[in-house]
Backbone as numpy.savetxt, mean C-alpha at the origin, in Angstrom:
# Nx Ny Nz CAx CAy CAz Cx Cy Cz
-7.64 6.08 -45.99 -6.68 5.39 -45.13 -5.98 4.28 -45.91
-4.67 4.24 -45.86 -3.90 3.23 -46.58 -4.06 1.86 -45.95
-3.59 0.85 -46.68 -3.67 -0.52 -46.18 -2.86 -0.69 -44.91
-1.66 -0.10 -44.87 -0.82 -0.19 -43.67 -1.47 0.52 -42.49
-2.09 1.67 -42.74 -2.79 2.38 -41.67 -3.97 1.58 -41.14
-4.66 0.89 -42.04 -5.80 0.07 -41.60 -5.33 -1.08 -40.72
-4.20 -1.69 -41.09 -3.67 -2.79 -40.29 -3.26 -2.31 -38.90
-2.63 -1.15 -38.81 -2.23 -0.62 -37.51 -3.45 -0.30 -36.66
-4.50 0.23 -37.30 -5.73 0.53 -36.57 -6.36 -0.74 -36.02
-6.39 -1.81 -36.84 -6.94 -3.09 -36.39 -6.10 -3.69 -35.26
-4.77 -3.51 -35.34 -3.90 -4.01 -34.27 -4.19 -3.30 -32.95
-4.39 -1.97 -33.02 -4.70 -1.21 -31.81 -6.03 -1.67 -31.21
-7.02 -1.91 -32.08 -8.32 -2.38 -31.61 -8.18 -3.73 -30.92
-7.39 -4.62 -31.52 -7.20 -5.95 -30.92 -6.49 -5.85 -29.57
-5.51 -4.94 -29.49 -4.79 -4.76 -28.22 -5.73 -4.24 -27.14
-6.55 -3.25 -27.48 -7.49 -2.68 -26.52 -8.49 -3.72 -26.06
-9.03 -4.51 -27.00 -9.99 -5.55 -26.64 -9.33 -6.63 -25.77
-8.09 -6.98 -26.10 -7.38 -7.98 -25.30 -7.14 -7.50 -23.88
-6.70 -6.24 -23.74 -6.47 -5.68 -22.40 -7.78 -5.58 -21.62
-8.86 -5.18 -22.31 -10.16 -5.10 -21.64 -10.61 -6.48 -21.16
-10.34 -7.50 -21.95 -10.71 -8.87 -21.55 -9.93 -9.31 -20.32
-8.64 -8.90 -20.23 -7.82 -9.27 -19.08 -8.21 -8.49 -17.83
-8.59 -7.23 -18.01 -8.92 -6.37 -16.87 -10.31 -6.71 -16.31
-11.21 -7.18 -17.16 -12.60 -7.39 -16.76 -12.76 -8.26 -15.52
-12.07 -9.41 -15.41 -12.24 -10.24 -14.20 -11.83 -9.54 -12.91
-10.90 -8.59 -13.00 -10.46 -7.85 -11.81 -11.37 -6.66 -11.52
-11.97 -6.10 -12.56 -12.78 -4.90 -12.38 -14.21 -5.22 -11.94
-14.77 -6.35 -12.40 -16.16 -6.66 -12.09 -16.42 -6.82 -10.59
-15.56 -7.51 -9.82 -15.82 -7.58 -8.37 -15.83 -6.20 -7.71
-14.95 -5.31 -8.14 -14.94 -3.95 -7.59 -16.23 -3.22 -7.95
-16.69 -3.39 -9.20 -17.92 -2.75 -9.63 -19.11 -3.30 -8.84
-19.11 -4.61 -8.58 -20.19 -5.22 -7.80 -20.18 -4.70 -6.37
-18.98 -4.51 -5.79 -18.87 -3.98 -4.43 -19.44 -2.57 -4.35
-19.07 -1.72 -5.31 -19.56 -0.34 -5.31 -21.08 -0.31 -5.51
-21.57 -1.13 -6.45 -23.01 -1.18 -6.68 -23.77 -1.69 -5.47
-23.21 -2.69 -4.80 -23.88 -3.26 -3.63 -23.89 -2.28 -2.46
-22.90 -1.38 -2.41 -22.89 -0.39 -1.33 -24.02 0.61 -1.46
-24.64 0.67 -2.65 -25.75 1.59 -2.90 -27.10 0.87 -2.88
-27.14 -0.35 -2.39 -28.38 -1.12 -2.35 -28.93 -1.17 -0.92
-30.20 -1.50 -0.81 -30.81 -1.82 0.48 -30.56 -3.28 0.78
-30.74 -3.68 2.04 -30.53 -5.08 2.40 -31.49 -6.01 1.66
-32.70 -5.53 1.36 -33.68 -6.38 0.67 -33.25 -6.67 -0.77
-32.54 -5.73 -1.38 -32.15 -5.88 -2.78 -30.76 -6.48 -2.93
-30.03 -6.70 -1.81 -28.62 -7.02 -1.84 -28.31 -8.23 -2.72
-28.98 -9.37 -2.51 -28.65 -10.60 -3.22 -29.76 -11.03 -4.18
-30.63 -10.12 -4.51 -31.78 -10.45 -5.34 -31.39 -10.71 -6.79
-30.35 -10.03 -7.27 -29.98 -10.13 -8.68 -28.60 -10.75 -8.88
-28.14 -11.53 -7.92 -26.81 -12.13 -8.05 -26.77 -13.26 -9.07
-27.90 -13.91 -9.31 -27.95 -15.01 -10.29 -29.27 -14.96 -11.03
-29.19 -15.03 -12.37 -27.99 -15.01 -13.23 -27.41 -13.61 -13.34
-26.18 -13.52 -13.85 -25.52 -12.23 -13.98 -26.19 -11.39 -15.07
-26.66 -10.24 -14.65 -27.24 -9.27 -15.58 -26.71 -7.89 -15.21
-27.18 -6.88 -15.91 -26.78 -5.53 -15.59 -27.24 -5.13 -14.21
-28.37 -5.72 -13.74 -28.88 -5.43 -12.40 -27.98 -5.99 -11.31
-27.13 -6.93 -11.67 -26.19 -7.46 -10.68 -25.21 -6.39 -10.24
-24.86 -5.50 -11.13 -23.84 -4.49 -10.86 -24.42 -3.09 -10.67
-25.59 -2.83 -11.24 -26.21 -1.51 -11.14 -27.47 -1.62 -10.29
-27.53 -0.95 -9.14 -28.72 -1.07 -8.27 -29.97 -0.49 -8.93
-31.12 -1.12 -8.63 -32.38 -0.68 -9.21 -32.82 0.65 -8.61
-32.71 0.76 -7.29 -33.05 2.00 -6.58 -31.87 2.41 -5.70
-30.92 3.15 -6.25 -29.71 3.51 -5.49 -30.05 4.32 -4.23
-29.31 4.05 -3.17 -29.48 4.78 -1.93 -28.12 4.98 -1.27
-27.96 6.10 -0.60 -26.71 6.40 0.10 -26.88 6.22 1.60
-27.92 5.50 2.00 -28.18 5.32 3.43 -27.04 4.60 4.14
-26.38 3.67 3.44 -25.26 2.95 4.05 -24.10 3.90 4.36
-23.81 4.82 3.46 -22.74 5.79 3.69 -23.13 6.79 4.78
-24.39 7.18 4.79 -24.87 8.10 5.83 -24.72 7.48 7.21
-25.05 6.18 7.33 -24.91 5.49 8.61 -23.44 5.40 9.01
-22.57 5.08 8.06 -21.15 4.95 8.37 -20.57 6.27 8.88
-20.82 7.33 8.17 -20.23 8.62 8.52 -20.92 9.29 9.70
-22.16 8.92 9.95 -22.90 9.54 11.04 -22.81 8.75 12.32
-23.56 7.67 12.40 -23.64 6.90 13.65 -22.34 6.20 14.00
-21.61 5.69 12.99 -20.39 4.92 13.27 -19.13 5.78 13.39
-19.20 7.04 13.02 -18.02 7.92 13.01 -16.89 7.30 12.19
-17.25 6.75 11.03 -16.29 6.03 10.21 -15.18 6.95 9.71
-15.48 8.22 9.54 -14.46 9.15 9.07 -13.32 9.26 10.07
-13.60 9.09 11.35 -12.55 9.12 12.38 -11.58 7.94 12.17
-12.14 6.76 11.88 -11.29 5.60 11.64 -10.49 5.78 10.35
-11.10 6.42 9.37 -10.41 6.72 8.11 -9.20 7.62 8.38
-9.39 8.65 9.18 -8.29 9.56 9.50 -7.21 8.86 10.32
-7.61 7.97 11.23 -6.63 7.20 12.00 -5.73 6.39 11.07
-6.35 5.68 10.14 -5.57 4.87 9.20 -4.68 5.73 8.32
-5.20 6.87 7.90 -4.42 7.76 7.05 -3.20 8.29 7.79
-3.39 8.70 9.04 -2.27 9.20 9.84 -1.22 8.12 10.06
-1.66 6.92 10.42 -0.72 5.83 10.68 0.01 5.44 9.39
-0.72 5.30 8.28 -0.11 4.86 7.03 0.89 5.89 6.51
0.54 7.17 6.56 1.45 8.21 6.09 2.69 8.30 6.98
2.50 8.13 8.29 3.64 8.17 9.21 4.58 7.00 8.96
4.02 5.81 8.82 4.84 4.63 8.55 5.58 4.80 7.23
4.89 5.31 6.22 5.52 5.48 4.90 6.68 6.46 4.96
6.48 7.62 5.58 7.53 8.63 5.65 8.74 8.12 6.43
8.50 7.50 7.59 9.61 7.01 8.40 10.31 5.82 7.75
9.55 4.98 7.07 10.14 3.83 6.37 11.06 4.29 5.25
10.61 5.27 4.46 11.44 5.78 3.38 12.72 6.42 3.92
12.60 7.14 5.02 13.77 7.80 5.60 14.79 6.77 6.09
14.32 5.80 6.86 15.22 4.80 7.42 15.77 3.87 6.34
14.92 3.47 5.40 15.34 2.54 4.35 16.35 3.20 3.41
16.18 4.49 3.14 17.14 5.18 2.27 18.53 5.21 2.91
18.58 5.45 4.21 19.87 5.45 4.90 20.52 4.07 4.86
19.72 3.02 5.14 20.25 1.66 5.13 20.67 1.24 3.73
19.84 1.57 2.73 20.16 1.19 1.36 21.42 1.90 0.87
21.61 3.15 1.27 22.82 3.88 0.89 24.06 3.21 1.50
23.95 2.82 2.76 25.08 2.16 3.41 25.43 0.84 2.72
24.42 0.06 2.36 24.67 -1.24 1.74 25.12 -1.12 0.29
24.82 -0.03 -0.38 25.16 0.10 -1.79 26.37 0.98 -2.05
26.69 1.90 -1.13 27.74 2.88 -1.39 28.91 2.82 -0.42
28.72 2.34 0.78 29.77 2.37 1.80 30.40 0.99 1.96
31.71 0.98 2.18 32.43 -0.27 2.42 32.75 -0.38 3.91
32.23 -1.41 4.53 32.51 -1.65 5.94 32.58 -3.16 6.17
33.22 -3.61 7.23 33.39 -5.04 7.46 32.05 -5.78 7.54
32.01 -6.95 6.91 30.85 -7.84 6.94 29.60 -7.18 6.37
29.80 -6.31 5.38 28.65 -5.64 4.78 27.69 -6.61 4.12
28.23 -7.54 3.35 27.36 -8.50 2.65 26.65 -9.42 3.62
27.34 -9.82 4.69 26.71 -10.67 5.69 25.58 -9.93 6.38
25.81 -8.66 6.70 24.75 -7.87 7.34 23.54 -7.73 6.41
23.80 -7.56 5.12 22.69 -7.44 4.17 21.92 -8.75 4.06
22.64 -9.86 4.09 21.97 -11.17 4.05 21.10 -11.37 5.29
21.58 -10.94 6.44 20.79 -11.05 7.67 19.54 -10.20 7.60
19.66 -9.02 6.98 18.48 -8.17 6.81 17.45 -8.88 5.92
17.92 -9.48 4.83 17.00 -10.20 3.94 16.41 -11.43 4.63
17.18 -12.05 5.50 16.69 -13.26 6.17 15.50 -12.97 7.07
15.40 -11.74 7.56 14.25 -11.42 8.41 12.93 -11.46 7.66
12.99 -11.37 6.32 11.75 -11.47 5.54 11.16 -12.86 5.56
11.98 -13.86 5.89 11.53 -15.25 5.89 10.85 -15.65 7.20
10.88 -14.78 8.19 10.26 -15.08 9.48 8.80 -14.66 9.44
7.87 -15.59 9.61 6.44 -15.21 9.58 6.08 -14.27 10.72
5.21 -13.32 10.43 4.80 -12.36 11.44 4.12 -13.05 12.61
3.36 -14.12 12.34 2.64 -14.82 13.41 3.57 -15.41 14.46
4.80 -15.72 14.07 5.74 -16.30 15.04 6.41 -15.23 15.91
6.29 -13.97 15.54 6.91 -12.90 16.31 5.90 -11.98 16.97
4.62 -12.22 16.76 3.63 -11.26 17.24 3.59 -11.18 18.76
3.75 -12.33 19.45 3.72 -12.31 20.91 4.94 -11.60 21.49
6.19 -11.96 21.08 7.34 -11.19 21.59 7.25 -9.70 21.24
6.76 -9.39 20.04 6.63 -7.99 19.66 5.62 -7.27 20.55
4.52 -7.93 20.85 3.52 -7.34 21.74 4.10 -7.07 23.12
4.88 -8.03 23.64 5.48 -7.86 24.97 6.48 -6.70 24.98
7.25 -6.56 23.90 8.20 -5.46 23.81 7.47 -4.12 23.76
6.45 -4.04 22.92 5.70 -2.80 22.76 5.01 -2.42 24.07
4.44 -3.41 24.75 3.79 -3.13 26.03 4.81 -2.70 27.08
6.01 -3.33 27.06 7.06 -2.95 28.00 7.57 -1.54 27.77
7.45 -1.05 26.53 7.87 0.31 26.21 6.74 1.32 26.36
5.63 0.90 26.96 4.48 1.77 27.22 3.86 2.33 25.93
3.93 1.55 24.86 3.33 1.99 23.60 2.06 1.23 23.28
1.59 0.44 24.23 0.34 -0.28 24.04 -0.83 0.70 23.97
-1.73 0.48 23.01 -2.91 1.33 22.83 -2.54 2.77 22.51
-1.48 2.94 21.71 -1.06 4.27 21.27 -0.78 4.24 19.77
-0.76 5.41 19.16 -0.39 5.48 17.74 1.06 5.04 17.53
1.91 5.30 18.50 3.31 4.87 18.38 3.41 3.36 18.25
2.55 2.64 18.96 2.55 1.19 18.86 2.13 0.69 17.49
1.35 1.49 16.77 0.96 1.12 15.42 2.03 1.47 14.39
2.87 2.46 14.71 3.81 3.00 13.72 5.21 2.44 13.87
5.77 2.52 15.07 7.20 2.23 15.27 7.61 0.82 14.85
6.85 -0.24 15.16 7.32 -1.58 14.79 7.45 -1.83 13.30
6.91 -0.96 12.45 6.87 -1.25 11.02 7.69 -0.29 10.18
8.50 0.54 10.79 9.27 1.50 9.99 10.57 0.88 9.47
10.97 -0.28 9.98 12.15 -0.99 9.46 11.65 -2.12 8.58
11.67 -1.91 7.27 11.13 -2.87 6.32 12.26 -3.43 5.46
12.62 -4.71 5.64 13.76 -5.26 4.89 13.54 -5.30 3.39
12.29 -5.51 2.95 12.04 -5.55 1.51 12.25 -4.18 0.87
11.82 -3.12 1.55 12.03 -1.78 1.02 13.52 -1.46 0.97
14.27 -1.90 1.98 15.73 -1.70 1.98 16.35 -2.42 0.78
15.92 -3.65 0.54 16.42 -4.41 -0.61 16.09 -3.71 -1.92
14.85 -3.27 -2.07 14.41 -2.62 -3.30 15.21 -1.35 -3.58
15.40 -0.54 -2.56 16.11 0.73 -2.74 17.60 0.49 -2.95
18.15 -0.49 -2.27 19.57 -0.80 -2.46 19.85 -1.23 -3.89
18.98 -2.08 -4.46 19.16 -2.51 -5.84 19.08 -1.34 -6.81
18.20 -0.41 -6.54 18.09 0.76 -7.42 19.31 1.67 -7.28
19.77 1.87 -6.05 20.93 2.75 -5.84 22.16 2.22 -6.57
22.25 0.89 -6.73 23.40 0.32 -7.43 23.43 0.69 -8.90
22.29 1.07 -9.47 22.24 1.45 -10.88 22.71 2.89 -11.12
22.86 3.67 -10.06 23.32 5.06 -10.18 24.85 5.07 -10.23
25.45 5.68 -11.24 26.92 5.66 -11.37 27.61 6.25 -10.14
28.66 5.57 -9.69 29.39 6.06 -8.53 30.26 7.28 -8.85
30.43 7.57 -10.13 31.19 8.78 -10.49 30.51 10.03 -9.94
29.18 10.00 -9.86 28.46 11.14 -9.31 28.79 11.33 -7.83
28.94 10.21 -7.11 29.30 10.29 -5.70 30.68 10.94 -5.54
31.62 10.47 -6.35 32.99 10.96 -6.24 33.07 12.45 -6.55
32.29 12.88 -7.55 32.28 14.31 -7.87 31.71 15.13 -6.73
30.66 14.61 -6.09 30.05 15.33 -4.97 31.00 15.37 -3.77
31.74 14.29 -3.52 32.68 14.25 -2.40 33.82 15.22 -2.64
34.27 15.32 -3.91 35.34 16.28 -4.23 34.86 17.71 -3.96
33.56 17.95 -4.18 32.99 19.28 -3.93 32.73 19.53 -2.45
33.02 18.54 -1.59 32.90 18.74 -0.16 31.69 18.11 0.50
30.97 17.28 -0.22 29.80 16.64 0.36 30.19 15.48 1.27
29.47 15.32 2.36 29.62 14.14 3.20 28.74 13.04 2.62
28.70 11.89 3.32 27.84 10.80 2.86 26.38 11.22 2.86
25.97 11.94 3.90 24.58 12.43 3.93 24.33 13.42 2.81
25.34 14.23 2.49 25.21 15.17 1.39 25.07 14.47 0.05
25.84 13.40 -0.14 25.73 12.61 -1.38 24.34 12.00 -1.48
23.87 11.46 -0.37 22.53 10.86 -0.38 21.46 11.89 -0.71
21.58 13.07 -0.11 20.56 14.10 -0.28 20.61 14.76 -1.66
21.83 15.06 -2.14 21.94 15.87 -3.36 22.18 15.05 -4.62
22.59 13.79 -4.48 22.90 12.97 -5.65 21.95 11.77 -5.78
21.88 10.97 -4.73 21.14 9.70 -4.82 19.63 9.93 -4.86
19.10 10.64 -3.89 17.64 10.81 -3.81 17.05 11.55 -5.00
17.68 12.64 -5.50 17.10 13.29 -6.68 17.04 12.39 -7.91
17.89 11.38 -7.97 17.88 10.44 -9.10 17.10 9.17 -8.79
16.35 9.16 -7.71 15.64 7.94 -7.29 14.16 8.19 -7.06
13.58 9.12 -7.80 12.18 9.44 -7.60 11.28 8.24 -7.83
11.57 7.46 -8.87 10.69 6.33 -9.19 10.70 5.28 -8.09
11.88 4.96 -7.55 11.93 3.92 -6.52 11.37 4.45 -5.20
11.50 5.75 -4.94 10.90 6.33 -3.74 9.38 6.25 -3.81
8.82 6.54 -4.98 7.37 6.42 -5.15 6.94 4.97 -5.03
7.68 4.07 -5.64 7.35 2.64 -5.58 7.37 2.13 -4.14
8.46 2.42 -3.45 8.58 1.99 -2.05 7.52 2.64 -1.18
7.23 3.92 -1.45 6.20 4.61 -0.68 4.82 4.00 -0.89
4.48 3.67 -2.12 3.19 3.04 -2.40 3.07 1.69 -1.70
4.13 0.90 -1.77 4.10 -0.41 -1.12 3.95 -0.27 0.39
4.74 0.61 0.97 4.67 0.80 2.41 3.30 1.31 2.85
2.76 2.25 2.09 1.43 2.79 2.40 0.37 1.70 2.31
0.43 0.89 1.27 -0.56 -0.17 1.09 -0.50 -1.19 2.21
0.71 -1.61 2.58 0.85 -2.59 3.65 0.34 -2.05 4.97
0.64 -0.80 5.26 0.18 -0.20 6.50 -1.33 0.02 6.48
-1.86 0.47 5.36 -3.29 0.73 5.24 -4.11 -0.55 5.39
-3.61 -1.67 4.87 -4.33 -2.93 4.90 -4.09 -3.74 6.18
-3.24 -3.25 7.07 -2.92 -4.01 8.29 -4.17 -4.24 9.13
-4.31 -5.46 9.62 -5.48 -5.80 10.43 -5.10 -6.46 11.75
-4.27 -7.50 11.69 -4.00 -8.29 12.89 -3.31 -7.47 13.97
-2.25 -6.74 13.61 -1.52 -5.98 14.63 -2.36 -4.86 15.23
-3.07 -4.05 14.44 -3.96 -3.04 15.05 -5.04 -3.66 15.92
-5.53 -4.84 15.55 -6.53 -5.51 16.36 -5.97 -5.90 17.72
-4.69 -6.26 17.75 -4.06 -6.71 19.00 -3.66 -5.54 19.88
-3.07 -4.51 19.28 -2.40 -3.48 20.07 -3.32 -2.35 20.50
-4.45 -2.16 19.80 -5.33 -1.03 20.10 -6.60 -1.52 20.80
-6.92 -0.87 21.92 -8.13 -1.19 22.66 -9.16 -0.06 22.59
-8.69 1.17 22.50 -9.59 2.32 22.50 -10.30 2.45 21.16
-11.63 2.54 21.13 -12.35 2.73 19.86 -11.95 4.01 19.14
-11.52 5.02 19.87 -11.14 6.29 19.24 -9.88 6.15 18.39
-9.06 5.12 18.64 -7.83 4.92 17.89 -7.92 3.75 16.93
-9.11 3.24 16.73 -9.30 2.11 15.83 -9.02 2.51 14.39
-8.36 1.61 13.64 -8.09 1.88 12.23 -9.21 1.31 11.37
-9.18 1.64 10.10 -10.33 1.38 9.24 -10.59 -0.11 9.01
-9.52 -0.92 8.92 -9.72 -2.35 8.66 -10.39 -3.03 9.86
-10.01 -2.65 11.05 -10.65 -3.20 12.25 -12.08 -2.72 12.36
-12.31 -1.46 11.97 -13.67 -0.92 12.00 -14.58 -1.68 11.05
-14.08 -2.08 9.89 -14.89 -2.85 8.95 -15.28 -4.20 9.54
-14.35 -4.85 10.21 -14.66 -6.15 10.81 -15.69 -6.03 11.91
-15.77 -4.87 12.56 -16.75 -4.68 13.64 -18.17 -4.57 13.12
-18.34 -4.43 11.81 -19.69 -4.37 11.24 -20.37 -5.73 11.23
-19.61 -6.79 11.36 -20.18 -8.14 11.41 -20.49 -8.52 12.85
-21.69 -8.96 13.09 -22.11 -9.41 14.41 -22.58 -10.86 14.32
-22.76 -11.51 15.47 -23.23 -12.89 15.48 -24.68 -13.00 15.03
-25.44 -11.94 15.20 -26.85 -11.99 14.86 -27.12 -11.64 13.40
-26.45 -10.59 12.89 -26.75 -10.11 11.55 -25.51 -9.46 10.95
-25.42 -9.53 9.64 -24.34 -8.85 8.91 -24.98 -7.81 8.00
-24.64 -6.56 8.19 -25.16 -5.48 7.37 -24.28 -5.35 6.12
-24.61 -6.12 5.11 -23.75 -6.20 3.94 -23.62 -4.87 3.22
-24.68 -4.11 3.17 -24.61 -2.80 2.51 -23.58 -1.90 3.16
-23.56 -1.89 4.49 -22.59 -1.07 5.22 -21.18 -1.62 5.05
-21.06 -2.95 5.01 -19.74 -3.55 4.80 -19.19 -3.15 3.44
-20.02 -3.25 2.41 -19.56 -2.88 1.06 -19.27 -1.38 0.97
-20.05 -0.57 1.64 -19.78 0.87 1.64 -18.45 1.17 2.33
-18.21 0.50 3.45 -16.95 0.71 4.17 -15.76 0.24 3.33
-15.91 -0.90 2.65 -14.83 -1.40 1.79 -14.57 -0.45 0.63
-15.63 0.13 0.10 -15.46 1.09 -1.00 -14.68 2.31 -0.53
-15.04 2.84 0.62 -14.32 4.00 1.17 -12.87 3.63 1.46
-12.64 2.43 2.00 -11.29 2.01 2.36 -10.40 1.81 1.14
-10.99 1.48 0.00 -10.19 1.23 -1.20 -9.83 2.50 -1.96
-10.53 3.59 -1.69 -10.32 4.81 -2.48 -8.89 5.37 -2.39
-8.28 5.51 -1.20 -6.94 6.10 -1.15 -5.90 5.29 -1.92
-5.92 3.98 -1.78 -4.91 3.16 -2.46 -5.11 3.18 -3.98
-6.36 3.10 -4.42 -6.63 3.15 -5.85 -6.23 4.50 -6.44
-6.58 5.58 -5.75 -6.25 6.92 -6.24 -4.74 7.13 -6.28
-4.05 6.67 -5.24 -2.59 6.85 -5.19 -1.91 6.08 -6.31
-2.36 4.85 -6.55 -1.74 4.05 -7.61 -2.01 4.64 -8.99
-3.24 5.07 -9.25 -3.56 5.65 -10.55 -2.76 6.93 -10.81
-2.55 7.71 -9.76 -1.82 8.96 -9.92 -0.32 8.74 -10.10
0.22 7.65 -9.51 1.67 7.45 -9.49 2.11 6.19 -10.21
1.23 5.59 -11.02 1.55 4.30 -11.62 2.77 4.37 -12.55
3.00 5.51 -13.20 4.15 5.62 -14.10 5.46 5.46 -13.33
5.56 6.11 -12.17 6.76 5.97 -11.35 6.86 4.57 -10.76
5.72 3.98 -10.43 5.70 2.63 -9.85 6.28 1.63 -10.83
5.85 1.67 -12.09 6.34 0.74 -13.11 7.84 0.95 -13.33
8.29 2.19 -13.38 9.70 2.47 -13.56 10.52 1.93 -12.39
10.03 2.11 -11.17 10.76 1.65 -10.00 10.92 0.15 -9.98
9.85 -0.58 -10.34 9.92 -2.04 -10.38 10.85 -2.50 -11.50
10.80 -1.80 -12.63 11.59 -2.22 -13.79 13.08 -2.05 -13.57
13.50 -0.99 -12.87 14.91 -0.67 -12.75 15.53 -1.11 -11.43
14.72 -1.56 -10.48 15.30 -1.90 -9.16 16.15 -3.14 -9.20
16.03 -3.99 -10.20 16.82 -5.21 -10.24 17.78 -5.28 -11.41
18.14 -4.13 -12.01 19.00 -4.14 -13.20 20.42 -4.54 -12.88
20.89 -4.18 -11.68 22.28 -4.46 -11.34 22.35 -5.20 -10.02
23.06 -6.28 -9.99 23.15 -7.09 -8.78 24.36 -6.68 -7.95
């Protein structure tokens, strides 16, 4: 190996070690959560101090916490509820946001910029200040304690509209004009020109929307009364009682709840990085 090759090899080693050092603080809590989900209650906090390998790796692993969750608690039902709600919110959000972003980036109409500013201004309103009026509206529309009540209020997302609008501005308008000359309408341009060139931002927006919906707690806690329609985050909170906290079951439930988001991000991270990088290139 030449001297230059040796230097490049050492540089790669330093980069890998540096990245591992940065990732370690974020990865260790997740590893501790997974390890704790395989412990008994007696072993739960026995090895927390000082930090050793036993802190993260259980001495006698057991799947009893997962068996209890999937059996007695019917946790898989709550998992499916959250998956249905999150996927529905994501699909409808992408559909509605793409239409709005196309209008704000490609169509000229009176007060377009003012309308876009008003859309962005809604992001500054805290959810806690609108939760009561929103609840009254949803109840008045007979969507209380229904899946519709979990889905419909969140399909209009101003941040996703902003993100997609910024990305659409980076696509040359010459493509639109060529499609219009060929007979495409605005919907045709969106379908055949804009969306095929926006895979990265669609994945990015979809991941964000899915994550926000999957992690939602306060609104599902308020709007849903039936245990059969409970989502996973509310189900996790129900594991805590005033008398005792079953930490093993809590950690097992958190591990199960984290799997879809982690898997989705790992599978689509390349598109996610591209979407974030290019969404703000053109103002």
